[in-house]
mmCIF file of C-alpha atoms in Angstrom:
data_model
loop_
_atom_site.group_PDB
_atom_site.id
_atom_site.type_symbol
_atom_site.label_atom_id
_atom_site.label_comp_id
_atom_site.label_asym_id
_atom_site.label_seq_id
_atom_site.Cartn_x
_atom_site.Cartn_y
_atom_site.Cartn_z
ATOM 1 C CA MET A 1 -33.657 -38.945 -74.910
ATOM 2 C CA THR A 2 -34.252 -35.286 -74.192
ATOM 3 C CA LEU A 3 -34.165 -33.225 -71.090
ATOM 4 C CA HIS A 4 -36.075 -30.035 -70.477
ATOM 5 C CA THR A 5 -33.926 -27.359 -68.962
ATOM 6 C CA LYS A 6 -34.018 -23.748 -68.019
ATOM 7 C CA ILE A 7 -31.398 -23.445 -68.568
ATOM 8 C CA ALA A 8 -27.568 -12.052 -70.267
ATOM 9 C CA GLY A 9 -9.262 14.046 -79.366
ATOM 10 C CA ALA A 10 -7.514 10.571 -78.687
ATOM 11 C CA ALA A 11 -10.767 8.788 -78.161
ATOM 12 C CA THR A 12 -12.032 9.726 -81.593
ATOM 13 C CA GLY A 13 -8.744 8.658 -83.144
ATOM 14 C CA ILE A 14 -8.907 5.226 -81.530
ATOM 15 C CA ALA A 15 -12.511 4.683 -82.540
ATOM 16 C CA LEU A 16 -11.919 5.692 -86.134
ATOM 17 C CA ALA A 17 -8.708 3.699 -86.433
ATOM 18 C CA LEU A 18 -10.407 0.555 -85.287
ATOM 19 C CA SER A 19 -13.460 0.908 -87.492
ATOM 20 C CA ALA A 20 -11.865 0.127 -90.842
ATOM 21 C CA SER A 21 -11.687 -3.650 -90.365
ATOM 22 C CA VAL A 22 -15.398 -3.934 -89.672
ATOM 23 C CA SER A 23 -16.747 -1.613 -92.324
ATOM 24 C CA GLN A 24 -18.162 -4.546 -94.319
ATOM 25 C CA ALA A 25 -20.139 -6.031 -91.394
ATOM 26 C CA ASP A 26 -23.621 -5.022 -90.383
ATOM 27 C CA VAL A 27 -22.942 -5.568 -86.653
ATOM 28 C CA LEU A 28 -19.671 -5.647 -84.742
ATOM 29 C CA PHE A 29 -20.107 -8.072 -81.823
ATOM 30 C CA TRP A 30 -17.472 -7.015 -79.253
ATOM 31 C CA SER A 31 -17.121 -9.756 -76.642
ATOM 32 C CA THR A 32 -15.072 -10.865 -73.654
ATOM 33 C CA GLN A 33 -16.389 -14.425 -74.074
ATOM 34 C CA ALA A 34 -15.571 -17.385 -76.359
ATOM 35 C CA LYS A 35 -12.012 -16.150 -76.892
ATOM 36 C CA PRO A 36 -10.172 -19.395 -77.754
ATOM 37 C CA VAL A 37 -9.709 -19.757 -81.506
ATOM 38 C CA GLU A 38 -11.915 -22.854 -81.750
ATOM 39 C CA GLU A 39 -14.731 -21.292 -79.726
ATOM 40 C CA ALA A 40 -14.568 -18.001 -81.620
ATOM 41 C CA GLN A 41 -14.782 -19.814 -84.947
ATOM 42 C CA ALA A 42 -17.683 -21.918 -83.705
ATOM 43 C CA MET A 43 -19.439 -18.730 -82.617
ATOM 44 C CA ARG A 44 -19.011 -17.236 -86.093
ATOM 45 C CA GLU A 45 -20.094 -20.312 -88.014
ATOM 46 C CA GLN A 46 -22.582 -22.163 -85.801
ATOM 47 C CA VAL A 47 -24.104 -19.381 -83.703
ATOM 48 C CA LEU A 48 -23.966 -16.209 -85.787
ATOM 49 C CA GLY A 49 -24.064 -17.681 -89.285
ATOM 50 C CA ALA A 50 -27.838 -17.977 -89.063
ATOM 51 C CA ALA A 51 -28.405 -14.353 -87.959
ATOM 52 C CA ASP A 52 -30.422 -12.003 -90.163
ATOM 53 C CA GLN A 53 -27.415 -9.762 -90.727
ATOM 54 C CA ASN A 54 -23.684 -10.065 -91.215
ATOM 55 C CA VAL A 55 -21.892 -10.211 -87.869
ATOM 56 C CA ASP A 56 -18.225 -9.539 -87.173
ATOM 57 C CA TYR A 57 -17.551 -11.455 -83.959
ATOM 58 C CA GLN A 58 -14.444 -10.098 -82.215
ATOM 59 C CA PRO A 59 -13.553 -11.547 -78.787
ATOM 60 C CA ASN A 60 -10.957 -9.767 -76.649
ATOM 61 C CA ASP A 61 -9.478 -9.762 -73.178
ATOM 62 C CA GLY A 62 -11.163 -7.469 -70.686
ATOM 63 C CA GLY A 63 -8.608 -4.653 -70.963
ATOM 64 C CA PRO A 64 -8.737 -4.083 -74.732
ATOM 65 C CA TRP A 65 -12.481 -4.718 -74.709
ATOM 66 C CA LEU A 66 -13.051 -1.908 -72.217
ATOM 67 C CA THR A 67 -10.494 0.468 -73.767
ATOM 68 C CA ARG A 68 -12.177 0.492 -77.143
ATOM 69 C CA LEU A 69 -15.660 0.707 -75.659
ATOM 70 C CA GLN A 70 -14.703 3.671 -73.499
ATOM 71 C CA ALA A 71 -13.072 5.397 -76.473
ATOM 72 C CA GLU A 72 -16.263 5.134 -78.514
ATOM 73 C CA LEU A 73 -18.467 6.262 -75.625
ATOM 74 C CA GLN A 74 -16.203 9.256 -75.038
ATOM 75 C CA ALA A 75 -16.241 10.127 -78.729
ATOM 76 C CA GLY A 76 -20.030 9.944 -78.795
ATOM 77 C CA SER A 77 -20.064 7.611 -81.800
ATOM 78 C CA GLY A 78 -18.604 4.256 -82.677
ATOM 79 C CA THR A 79 -18.687 1.000 -84.586
ATOM 80 C CA ILE A 80 -19.498 -1.515 -81.819
ATOM 81 C CA GLY A 81 -23.032 -2.780 -82.309
ATOM 82 C CA LEU A 82 -23.329 -5.438 -79.623
ATOM 83 C CA LEU A 83 -21.461 -6.130 -76.387
ATOM 84 C CA GLY A 84 -20.952 -9.595 -74.914
ATOM 85 C CA ALA A 85 -19.539 -9.773 -71.406
ATOM 86 C CA LEU A 86 -19.921 -11.131 -67.896
ATOM 87 C CA HIS A 87 -22.298 -9.557 -65.409
ATOM 88 C CA GLY A 88 -19.316 -8.132 -63.535
ATOM 89 C CA ASP A 89 -18.174 -6.262 -66.651
ATOM 90 C CA PHE A 90 -21.582 -4.681 -67.129
ATOM 91 C CA SER A 91 -22.085 -3.893 -63.444
ATOM 92 C CA ALA A 92 -18.905 -1.783 -63.510
ATOM 93 C CA MET A 93 -20.383 0.389 -66.297
ATOM 94 C CA ASN A 94 -22.640 3.413 -66.121
ATOM 95 C CA PRO A 95 -26.121 2.117 -67.070
ATOM 96 C CA ASP A 96 -26.639 5.336 -69.052
ATOM 97 C CA ASP A 97 -24.020 4.056 -71.514
ATOM 98 C CA LEU A 98 -26.233 1.079 -72.372
ATOM 99 C CA VAL A 99 -29.519 1.013 -74.278
ATOM 100 C CA ASP A 100 -32.605 0.024 -72.276
ATOM 101 C CA LEU A 101 -33.769 -3.256 -73.848
ATOM 102 C CA ASP A 102 -37.184 -3.585 -72.213
ATOM 103 C CA GLU A 103 -38.975 -2.961 -75.522
ATOM 104 C CA LEU A 104 -37.580 -6.230 -76.890
ATOM 105 C CA GLY A 105 -39.602 -8.241 -74.385
ATOM 106 C CA LEU A 106 -36.717 -10.673 -73.911
ATOM 107 C CA ALA A 107 -35.645 -12.275 -70.655
ATOM 108 C CA SER A 108 -34.079 -15.380 -69.192
ATOM 109 C CA ALA A 109 -36.006 -18.136 -67.429
ATOM 110 C CA SER A 110 -34.478 -16.953 -64.139
ATOM 111 C CA GLY A 111 -36.145 -14.031 -62.393
ATOM 112 C CA THR A 112 -32.937 -13.625 -60.417
ATOM 113 C CA PHE A 113 -30.867 -13.204 -63.588
ATOM 114 C CA ASN A 114 -33.373 -10.734 -65.012
ATOM 115 C CA SER A 115 -33.163 -8.636 -61.860
ATOM 116 C CA LEU A 116 -29.372 -8.616 -62.069
ATOM 117 C CA ALA A 117 -29.564 -7.514 -65.710
ATOM 118 C CA LYS A 118 -31.332 -4.294 -64.704
ATOM 119 C CA LEU A 119 -28.122 -3.092 -62.995
ATOM 120 C CA GLY A 120 -30.118 -1.309 -60.323
ATOM 121 C CA THR A 121 -32.402 0.469 -62.816
ATOM 122 C CA ASP A 122 -36.012 -0.129 -63.802
ATOM 123 C CA GLY A 123 -35.184 -1.639 -67.197
ATOM 124 C CA MET A 124 -33.121 -4.407 -68.739
ATOM 125 C CA GLN A 125 -29.672 -2.946 -69.382
ATOM 126 C CA TYR A 126 -28.406 -6.230 -70.771
ATOM 127 C CA ILE A 127 -30.122 -9.487 -71.678
ATOM 128 C CA PRO A 128 -28.846 -12.691 -70.010
ATOM 129 C CA TRP A 129 -27.128 -14.755 -72.694
ATOM 130 C CA MET A 130 -25.482 -17.876 -71.233
ATOM 131 C CA GLN A 131 -24.371 -19.339 -67.912
ATOM 132 C CA ALA A 132 -22.011 -21.787 -66.218
ATOM 133 C CA SER A 133 -21.805 -22.810 -62.586
ATOM 134 C CA TYR A 134 -20.774 -25.286 -59.905
ATOM 135 C CA ILE A 135 -23.076 -28.155 -58.956
ATOM 136 C CA MET A 136 -23.381 -31.247 -56.789
ATOM 137 C CA ALA A 137 -23.038 -34.827 -58.036
ATOM 138 C CA ALA A 138 -23.442 -38.229 -56.442
ATOM 139 C CA ASN A 139 -22.947 -41.901 -57.056
ATOM 140 C CA LYS A 140 -26.409 -43.426 -57.399
ATOM 141 C CA GLU A 141 -25.413 -45.914 -54.677
ATOM 142 C CA ALA A 142 -25.752 -42.998 -52.231
ATOM 143 C CA LEU A 143 -29.376 -42.259 -53.111
ATOM 144 C CA GLN A 144 -30.724 -44.996 -50.854
ATOM 145 C CA TYR A 145 -29.300 -43.105 -47.881
ATOM 146 C CA LEU A 146 -31.086 -39.812 -48.528
ATOM 147 C CA PRO A 147 -32.937 -38.604 -45.393
ATOM 148 C CA ASP A 148 -36.645 -39.363 -45.320
ATOM 149 C CA GLY A 149 -38.604 -36.780 -47.280
ATOM 150 C CA ALA A 150 -35.538 -35.148 -48.821
ATOM 151 C CA ASP A 151 -35.792 -33.951 -52.442
ATOM 152 C CA ILE A 152 -32.390 -34.214 -54.105
ATOM 153 C CA ASP A 153 -33.264 -31.251 -56.322
ATOM 154 C CA ALA A 154 -34.135 -29.059 -53.329
ATOM 155 C CA LEU A 155 -31.837 -30.122 -50.499
ATOM 156 C CA SER A 156 -31.041 -28.035 -47.452
ATOM 157 C CA TYR A 157 -27.593 -27.994 -45.880
ATOM 158 C CA ASP A 158 -28.995 -29.867 -42.886
ATOM 159 C CA GLU A 159 -30.281 -32.578 -45.244
ATOM 160 C CA LEU A 160 -26.946 -32.743 -47.033
ATOM 161 C CA ILE A 161 -25.147 -33.198 -43.721
ATOM 162 C CA ALA A 162 -27.617 -35.886 -42.663
ATOM 163 C CA TRP A 163 -27.203 -37.626 -46.017
ATOM 164 C CA ALA A 164 -23.412 -37.620 -45.759
ATOM 165 C CA ALA A 165 -23.712 -38.931 -42.192
ATOM 166 C CA ASN A 166 -26.010 -41.756 -43.323
ATOM 167 C CA VAL A 167 -23.550 -42.805 -46.030
ATOM 168 C CA HIS A 168 -20.670 -42.606 -43.554
ATOM 169 C CA GLU A 169 -22.497 -44.846 -41.104
ATOM 170 C CA ALA A 170 -23.641 -47.347 -43.735
ATOM 171 C CA THR A 171 -20.279 -47.748 -45.466
ATOM 172 C CA GLY A 172 -17.969 -47.128 -42.538
ATOM 173 C CA GLU A 173 -16.162 -44.486 -44.590
ATOM 174 C CA PRO A 174 -16.624 -40.696 -44.921
ATOM 175 C CA LYS A 175 -17.632 -40.320 -48.555
ATOM 176 C CA PHE A 176 -18.385 -36.646 -49.037
ATOM 177 C CA GLY A 177 -15.798 -35.188 -51.421
ATOM 178 C CA PHE A 178 -14.692 -31.556 -51.396
ATOM 179 C CA PRO A 179 -12.180 -29.819 -53.744
ATOM 180 C CA ALA A 180 -9.783 -28.746 -51.005
ATOM 181 C CA GLY A 181 -6.633 -29.649 -52.927
ATOM 182 C CA PRO A 182 -4.013 -27.133 -54.094
ATOM 183 C CA LYS A 183 -5.791 -26.678 -57.429
ATOM 184 C CA GLY A 184 -9.312 -27.128 -56.054
ATOM 185 C CA LEU A 185 -11.943 -24.414 -56.272
ATOM 186 C CA LYS A 186 -12.796 -24.448 -52.569
ATOM 187 C CA HIS A 187 -12.801 -20.642 -52.287
ATOM 188 C CA ARG A 188 -15.681 -20.443 -54.783
ATOM 189 C CA PHE A 189 -17.767 -22.734 -52.576
ATOM 190 C CA PHE A 190 -17.414 -20.387 -49.623
ATOM 191 C CA GLN A 191 -17.888 -17.198 -51.667
ATOM 192 C CA GLY A 192 -20.755 -18.363 -53.854
ATOM 193 C CA TYR A 193 -22.516 -21.098 -51.916
ATOM 194 C CA LEU A 194 -21.999 -21.287 -48.160
ATOM 195 C CA TYR A 195 -21.885 -17.548 -47.388
ATOM 196 C CA PRO A 196 -24.853 -16.497 -49.551
ATOM 197 C CA SER A 197 -26.903 -19.415 -48.190
ATOM 198 C CA TYR A 198 -26.351 -18.451 -44.556
ATOM 199 C CA THR A 199 -25.493 -14.737 -44.503
ATOM 200 C CA ASN A 200 -27.042 -13.250 -47.678
ATOM 201 C CA GLY A 201 -23.679 -11.651 -48.339
ATOM 202 C CA VAL A 202 -19.977 -12.338 -48.743
ATOM 203 C CA VAL A 203 -18.001 -9.209 -47.822
ATOM 204 C CA ARG A 204 -20.326 -7.223 -45.556
ATOM 205 C CA THR A 205 -21.311 -10.368 -43.669
ATOM 206 C CA PHE A 206 -17.879 -12.026 -43.565
ATOM 207 C CA ALA A 207 -17.556 -11.969 -39.762
ATOM 208 C CA SER A 208 -21.271 -11.890 -38.883
ATOM 209 C CA ASP A 209 -22.998 -14.169 -36.398
ATOM 210 C CA GLU A 210 -24.618 -15.862 -39.386
ATOM 211 C CA ALA A 211 -21.153 -16.547 -40.785
ATOM 212 C CA VAL A 212 -20.221 -18.297 -37.551
ATOM 213 C CA VAL A 213 -23.247 -20.568 -38.011
ATOM 214 C CA ALA A 214 -22.228 -21.235 -41.622
ATOM 215 C CA TRP A 215 -18.776 -22.383 -40.555
ATOM 216 C CA GLU A 216 -20.294 -24.487 -37.783
ATOM 217 C CA LYS A 217 -22.437 -26.254 -40.384
ATOM 218 C CA PHE A 218 -19.471 -26.808 -42.669
ATOM 219 C CA ARG A 219 -17.533 -28.203 -39.732
ATOM 220 C CA GLU A 220 -20.389 -30.700 -39.250
ATOM 221 C CA LEU A 221 -20.190 -31.671 -42.923
ATOM 222 C CA TRP A 222 -16.422 -32.056 -42.681
ATOM 223 C CA GLU A 223 -16.914 -34.819 -40.099
ATOM 224 C CA HIS A 224 -18.276 -36.929 -42.961
ATOM 225 C CA THR A 225 -15.803 -35.737 -45.619
ATOM 226 C CA ASN A 226 -13.034 -37.940 -46.950
ATOM 227 C CA PRO A 227 -9.951 -36.528 -45.177
ATOM 228 C CA ALA A 228 -7.978 -36.967 -48.393
ATOM 229 C CA SER A 229 -10.074 -34.107 -49.794
ATOM 230 C CA THR A 230 -7.137 -31.832 -49.031
ATOM 231 C CA ASN A 231 -5.574 -33.481 -52.094
ATOM 232 C CA PHE A 232 -8.726 -33.465 -54.271
ATOM 233 C CA SER A 233 -8.899 -30.885 -57.070
ATOM 234 C CA PHE A 234 -11.073 -32.447 -59.803
ATOM 235 C CA LEU A 235 -13.854 -34.433 -58.150
ATOM 236 C CA GLN A 236 -14.634 -36.446 -61.289
ATOM 237 C CA GLU A 237 -11.606 -38.532 -60.321
ATOM 238 C CA GLN A 238 -12.978 -39.367 -56.871
ATOM 239 C CA LEU A 239 -16.437 -40.171 -58.235
ATOM 240 C CA LEU A 240 -14.892 -42.640 -60.673
ATOM 241 C CA SER A 241 -12.611 -44.217 -58.057
ATOM 242 C CA GLY A 242 -15.340 -44.464 -55.409
ATOM 243 C CA ASP A 243 -13.332 -42.410 -52.914
ATOM 244 C CA ALA A 244 -16.276 -40.010 -52.791
ATOM 245 C CA TRP A 245 -19.960 -40.645 -53.326
ATOM 246 C CA ILE A 246 -21.310 -37.104 -52.879
ATOM 247 C CA VAL A 247 -19.315 -34.154 -54.220
ATOM 248 C CA PHE A 248 -19.280 -30.455 -55.102
ATOM 249 C CA ASP A 249 -17.324 -29.016 -58.037
ATOM 250 C CA HIS A 250 -17.445 -26.973 -61.239
ATOM 251 C CA THR A 251 -19.428 -28.596 -64.062
ATOM 252 C CA SER A 252 -16.301 -28.945 -66.202
ATOM 253 C CA ARG A 253 -14.500 -30.799 -63.397
ATOM 254 C CA LEU A 254 -17.247 -33.413 -63.163
ATOM 255 C CA ALA A 255 -17.682 -34.065 -66.890
ATOM 256 C CA GLN A 256 -15.393 -37.077 -67.190
ATOM 257 C CA ALA A 257 -17.363 -39.091 -64.636
ATOM 258 C CA PHE A 258 -20.667 -38.562 -66.448
ATOM 259 C CA ASN A 259 -19.192 -39.210 -69.878
ATOM 260 C CA GLU A 260 -17.384 -42.422 -68.875
ATOM 261 C CA ARG A 261 -20.121 -43.938 -66.696
ATOM 262 C CA PRO A 262 -23.349 -42.070 -67.433
ATOM 263 C CA ASP A 263 -25.587 -44.555 -65.640
ATOM 264 C CA ASP A 264 -23.702 -44.417 -62.341
ATOM 265 C CA PHE A 265 -24.019 -40.770 -61.331
ATOM 266 C CA VAL A 266 -26.599 -38.044 -60.816
ATOM 267 C CA ALA A 267 -26.168 -34.253 -60.903
ATOM 268 C CA PHE A 268 -28.248 -31.918 -58.743
ATOM 269 C CA PRO A 269 -28.388 -28.347 -57.376
ATOM 270 C CA ALA A 270 -26.402 -27.045 -54.429
ATOM 271 C CA PRO A 271 -28.242 -27.021 -51.085
ATOM 272 C CA ALA A 272 -30.058 -24.126 -49.456
ATOM 273 C CA GLY A 273 -29.564 -22.416 -46.117
ATOM 274 C CA PRO A 274 -31.604 -19.908 -44.096
ATOM 275 C CA ALA A 275 -30.860 -17.124 -46.628
ATOM 276 C CA GLY A 276 -31.692 -19.135 -49.749
ATOM 277 C CA ARG A 277 -30.026 -21.433 -52.246
ATOM 278 C CA GLY A 278 -26.661 -19.784 -52.677
ATOM 279 C CA PHE A 279 -24.948 -20.548 -55.965
ATOM 280 C CA MET A 280 -22.291 -18.870 -58.110
ATOM 281 C CA PRO A 281 -23.438 -18.316 -61.681
ATOM 282 C CA VAL A 282 -20.914 -17.334 -64.279
ATOM 283 C CA LEU A 283 -23.481 -15.174 -66.034
ATOM 284 C CA ALA A 284 -22.813 -13.589 -69.424
ATOM 285 C CA GLY A 285 -25.087 -11.128 -71.166
ATOM 286 C CA VAL A 286 -25.469 -9.088 -74.344
ATOM 287 C CA ALA A 287 -25.994 -5.320 -74.380
ATOM 288 C CA ILE A 288 -26.090 -2.447 -76.840
ATOM 289 C CA PRO A 289 -23.895 0.603 -76.231
ATOM 290 C CA ARG A 290 -25.572 3.980 -76.724
ATOM 291 C CA THR A 291 -23.096 4.648 -79.561
ATOM 292 C CA ALA A 292 -24.128 1.624 -81.662
ATOM 293 C CA PRO A 293 -24.271 2.722 -85.337
ATOM 294 C CA ASP A 294 -27.370 0.669 -86.254
ATOM 295 C CA MET A 295 -29.771 0.171 -83.359
ATOM 296 C CA ASP A 296 -32.259 -1.931 -85.330
ATOM 297 C CA ALA A 297 -29.570 -4.363 -86.487
ATOM 298 C CA ALA A 298 -28.152 -4.606 -82.965
ATOM 299 C CA LYS A 299 -31.570 -5.297 -81.450
ATOM 300 C CA SER A 300 -32.242 -7.928 -84.079
ATOM 301 C CA LEU A 301 -28.985 -9.637 -83.109
ATOM 302 C CA VAL A 302 -29.947 -9.583 -79.419
ATOM 303 C CA ALA A 303 -33.181 -11.339 -80.323
ATOM 304 C CA HIS A 304 -31.230 -13.896 -82.352
ATOM 305 C CA MET A 305 -29.018 -14.738 -79.348
ATOM 306 C CA LEU A 306 -32.088 -15.676 -77.285
ATOM 307 C CA LYS A 307 -33.697 -18.010 -79.825
ATOM 308 C CA PRO A 308 -33.840 -21.633 -78.609
ATOM 309 C CA GLU A 309 -31.822 -22.913 -81.555
ATOM 310 C CA THR A 310 -29.190 -20.202 -80.979
ATOM 311 C CA GLN A 311 -28.972 -21.073 -77.306
ATOM 312 C CA ILE A 312 -28.296 -24.714 -78.198
ATOM 313 C CA ALA A 313 -25.700 -23.684 -80.781
ATOM 314 C CA THR A 314 -24.042 -21.475 -78.147
ATOM 315 C CA LEU A 315 -23.908 -24.421 -75.759
ATOM 316 C CA ARG A 316 -22.191 -26.552 -78.380
ATOM 317 C CA ALA A 317 -19.739 -23.750 -79.197
ATOM 318 C CA THR A 318 -18.842 -22.617 -75.677
ATOM 319 C CA ASN A 319 -20.036 -25.203 -73.110
ATOM 320 C CA PHE A 320 -22.019 -22.392 -71.482
ATOM 321 C CA PHE A 321 -25.600 -23.366 -70.719
ATOM 322 C CA PRO A 322 -28.814 -21.751 -72.002
ATOM 323 C CA VAL A 323 -30.661 -19.161 -69.905
ATOM 324 C CA ILE A 324 -34.101 -19.830 -71.425
ATOM 325 C CA ASP A 325 -36.447 -22.802 -71.653
ATOM 326 C CA VAL A 326 -34.962 -25.165 -74.221
ATOM 327 C CA GLU A 327 -35.035 -28.855 -74.992
ATOM 328 C CA LEU A 328 -31.517 -30.251 -74.954
ATOM 329 C CA PRO A 329 -30.810 -32.524 -77.945
ATOM 330 C CA ALA A 330 -30.120 -36.163 -77.215
ATOM 331 C CA ASP A 331 -26.795 -36.083 -79.040
ATOM 332 C CA LEU A 332 -25.177 -33.766 -76.502
ATOM 333 C CA PRO A 333 -22.567 -35.409 -74.226
ATOM 334 C CA THR A 334 -24.071 -36.996 -71.121
ATOM 335 C CA SER A 335 -22.125 -34.592 -68.909
ATOM 336 C CA VAL A 336 -23.683 -31.601 -70.661
ATOM 337 C CA GLN A 337 -27.204 -32.955 -70.308
ATOM 338 C CA ALA A 338 -26.762 -33.853 -66.640
ATOM 339 C CA ALA A 339 -25.044 -30.615 -65.665
ATOM 340 C CA GLY A 340 -27.418 -28.524 -67.740
ATOM 341 C CA ALA A 341 -30.450 -29.887 -65.944
ATOM 342 C CA ALA A 342 -28.862 -29.278 -62.533
ATOM 343 C CA VAL A 343 -27.791 -25.738 -63.410
ATOM 344 C CA ALA A 344 -31.275 -24.942 -64.700
ATOM 345 C CA LYS A 345 -32.985 -26.239 -61.566
ATOM 346 C CA MET A 346 -30.556 -24.292 -59.382
ATOM 347 C CA SER A 347 -30.780 -20.950 -61.196
ATOM 348 C CA GLY A 348 -34.537 -21.282 -61.625
ATOM 349 C CA SER A 349 -35.312 -22.309 -58.045
ATOM 350 C CA PRO A 350 -37.634 -19.950 -56.143
ATOM 351 C CA ASP A 351 -35.045 -19.541 -53.378
ATOM 352 C CA ALA A 352 -32.100 -18.909 -55.732
ATOM 353 C CA ASN A 353 -29.596 -16.497 -54.178
ATOM 354 C CA PRO A 354 -26.638 -15.981 -56.524
ATOM 355 C CA GLY A 355 -23.244 -15.096 -55.115
ATOM 356 C CA LEU A 356 -21.557 -13.477 -58.071
ATOM 357 C CA LEU A 357 -17.918 -13.712 -59.015
ATOM 358 C CA PRO A 358 -15.844 -11.055 -57.207
ATOM 359 C CA ALA A 359 -15.536 -7.888 -59.282
ATOM 360 C CA GLY A 360 -13.330 -4.811 -59.202
ATOM 361 C CA LEU A 361 -10.445 -6.406 -57.301
ATOM 362 C CA GLY A 362 -7.821 -6.120 -60.038
ATOM 363 C CA ASP A 363 -4.615 -7.923 -59.080
ATOM 364 C CA LYS A 364 -5.920 -8.425 -55.534
ATOM 365 C CA GLY A 365 -8.256 -11.232 -56.546
ATOM 366 C CA GLY A 366 -5.798 -13.841 -55.298
ATOM 367 C CA ASP A 367 -5.477 -12.085 -51.942
ATOM 368 C CA PHE A 368 -9.267 -11.986 -51.667
ATOM 369 C CA ASN A 369 -9.487 -15.724 -52.299
ATOM 370 C CA ARG A 370 -6.707 -16.368 -49.795
ATOM 371 C CA VAL A 371 -8.808 -14.837 -46.998
ATOM 372 C CA PHE A 372 -11.391 -17.581 -47.494
ATOM 373 C CA VAL A 373 -8.831 -20.351 -47.984
ATOM 374 C CA ASP A 374 -6.953 -19.327 -44.831
ATOM 375 C CA SER A 375 -10.220 -19.215 -42.899
ATOM 376 C CA PHE A 376 -11.018 -22.741 -44.081
ATOM 377 C CA GLU A 377 -7.593 -24.045 -43.107
ATOM 378 C CA ARG A 378 -7.715 -22.458 -39.662
ATOM 379 C CA ILE A 379 -11.350 -23.217 -38.823
ATOM 380 C CA ILE A 380 -11.765 -26.650 -40.405
ATOM 381 C CA LEU A 381 -8.309 -28.179 -40.607
ATOM 382 C CA ALA A 382 -6.711 -26.601 -37.525
ATOM 383 C CA ARG A 383 -10.033 -26.420 -35.613
ATOM 384 C CA GLN A 384 -9.387 -22.935 -34.303
ATOM 385 C CA ASP A 385 -12.179 -20.898 -32.717
ATOM 386 C CA ILE A 386 -14.512 -19.675 -35.456
ATOM 387 C CA ARG A 387 -15.228 -16.245 -33.998
ATOM 388 C CA ALA A 388 -11.545 -15.566 -33.310
ATOM 389 C CA VAL A 389 -10.538 -16.544 -36.852
ATOM 390 C CA LEU A 390 -13.223 -14.436 -38.517
ATOM 391 C CA ASP A 391 -12.392 -11.404 -36.399
ATOM 392 C CA ASP A 392 -8.737 -11.770 -37.339
ATOM 393 C CA GLN A 393 -9.374 -12.336 -41.059
ATOM 394 C CA LYS A 394 -11.877 -9.474 -41.141
ATOM 395 C CA GLY A 395 -9.078 -6.906 -41.020
ATOM 396 C CA LYS A 396 -7.275 -8.504 -43.947
ATOM 397 C CA LEU A 397 -10.443 -8.524 -46.016
ATOM 398 C CA ALA A 398 -11.218 -4.897 -45.172
ATOM 399 C CA ALA A 399 -7.705 -3.846 -46.226
ATOM 400 C CA ILE A 400 -8.178 -5.509 -49.632
ATOM 401 C CA MET A 401 -11.542 -3.862 -50.208
ATOM 402 C CA ASN A 402 -10.286 -0.425 -49.153
ATOM 403 C CA GLU A 403 -7.164 -0.686 -51.297
ATOM 404 C CA THR A 404 -9.097 -1.701 -54.410
ATOM 405 C CA GLY A 405 -12.153 0.440 -53.740
ATOM 406 C CA ALA A 406 -14.282 -2.374 -55.150
ATOM 407 C CA PRO A 407 -18.007 -1.817 -54.513
ATOM 408 C CA CYS A 408 -20.221 -4.620 -53.245
ATOM 409 C CA TRP A 409 -21.587 -7.277 -55.584
ATOM 410 C CA ALA A 410 -24.614 -9.545 -55.118
ATOM 411 C CA PRO A 411 -25.798 -10.812 -52.756
ATOM 412 C CA ASP A 412 -24.216 -8.047 -50.642
ATOM 413 C CA ALA A 413 -26.232 -4.836 -50.597
ATOM 414 C CA PRO A 414 -24.857 -2.162 -52.943
ATOM 415 C CA SER A 415 -22.283 0.261 -51.589
ATOM 416 C CA GLU A 416 -20.985 3.726 -52.396
ATOM 417 C CA GLY A 417 -17.299 3.094 -52.831
ATOM 418 C CA ALA A 418 -15.471 0.170 -51.270
ATOM 419 C CA CYS A 419 -17.662 -2.645 -49.974
ATOM 420 C CA PRO A 420 -17.491 -2.482 -46.174
ATOM 421 C CA VAL A 421 -16.724 -5.464 -43.941
ATOM 422 C CA GLU A 422 -19.318 -4.843 -41.281
#
């Protein structure tokens, strides 16, 4: 069985000191991704072993990754041939420090991803490389209760609410499951799904009239949500137990259900709102720094990373999904095939509206998330007035943005300096 899926002075001393270990490699691949030992080794053997040149794959944490890159850029020459990083890492860079890759004619299957990869310029500053995300899943028993005319691969929030209500009425139990537990990823739902779908923003639009509507809709959905969701953190458990029939969670937190009972569940994209189909891609890309020592070798490696067979090998090595049209092999785990198809449909949908991971917040990332968690607890659990809560939380969010100086990220409109809470 196969599935089709659509699935980017001192400085000189540092640069020279670090170059010795890679002198025998044609291309130094400097990455923030695939850092665990097993993944890094799989990258070297399964993904890069078939490249046309020798590749020295060196994954690092964000701090060391950026320190060395900046040292080489400042020195005006270096040893790094290819960069691998998340969109947020690249968006914090000066596009002039990256080589325009338009001449390669490479792109992902997602027009949205390709637009992001331009970093506000006219050309591709990085090439989308691999992606992960959060999706919806359901027990197939729930499918009979879909609203008339609803397409599970293109649901709206109103249809999702109606579906959950139908299941609730038919079974006598609220069977929507939400990761609202202590270790659940509920904040990512609000930041990457609900807010982009209704407000076309996250920070600027936090307390907007559209945000009030978004919370009203989520309050409607909560009426059909298993109240024990405040203890749910990995929704694969509730799918398997039957405590929830329709759920939202990260692909990795749904895998067990699909692998244990592959015939019982279906994966599908997140729903859409008035501002599009909000979803949070964890998007990684590859780029070439302007100081790369061998541009031809680096460009050849970029092309290698986008080959269908390389994309499949990357999936096996990292559990990140392809960004181009590929045919997923039948021997992949059921969870990978199911999630991969859902992620591809979501990122490739014409109304896709990605809400990117927060960037530039430093050690304030937890405080940023807490604003959304506190809003959920006050609005949904304590049933406080939506407008009053948002107006109160708005000040806390603004303080975080001003303190960090973090500029806006998609889908918020770009900002000069700290992203404003309007």
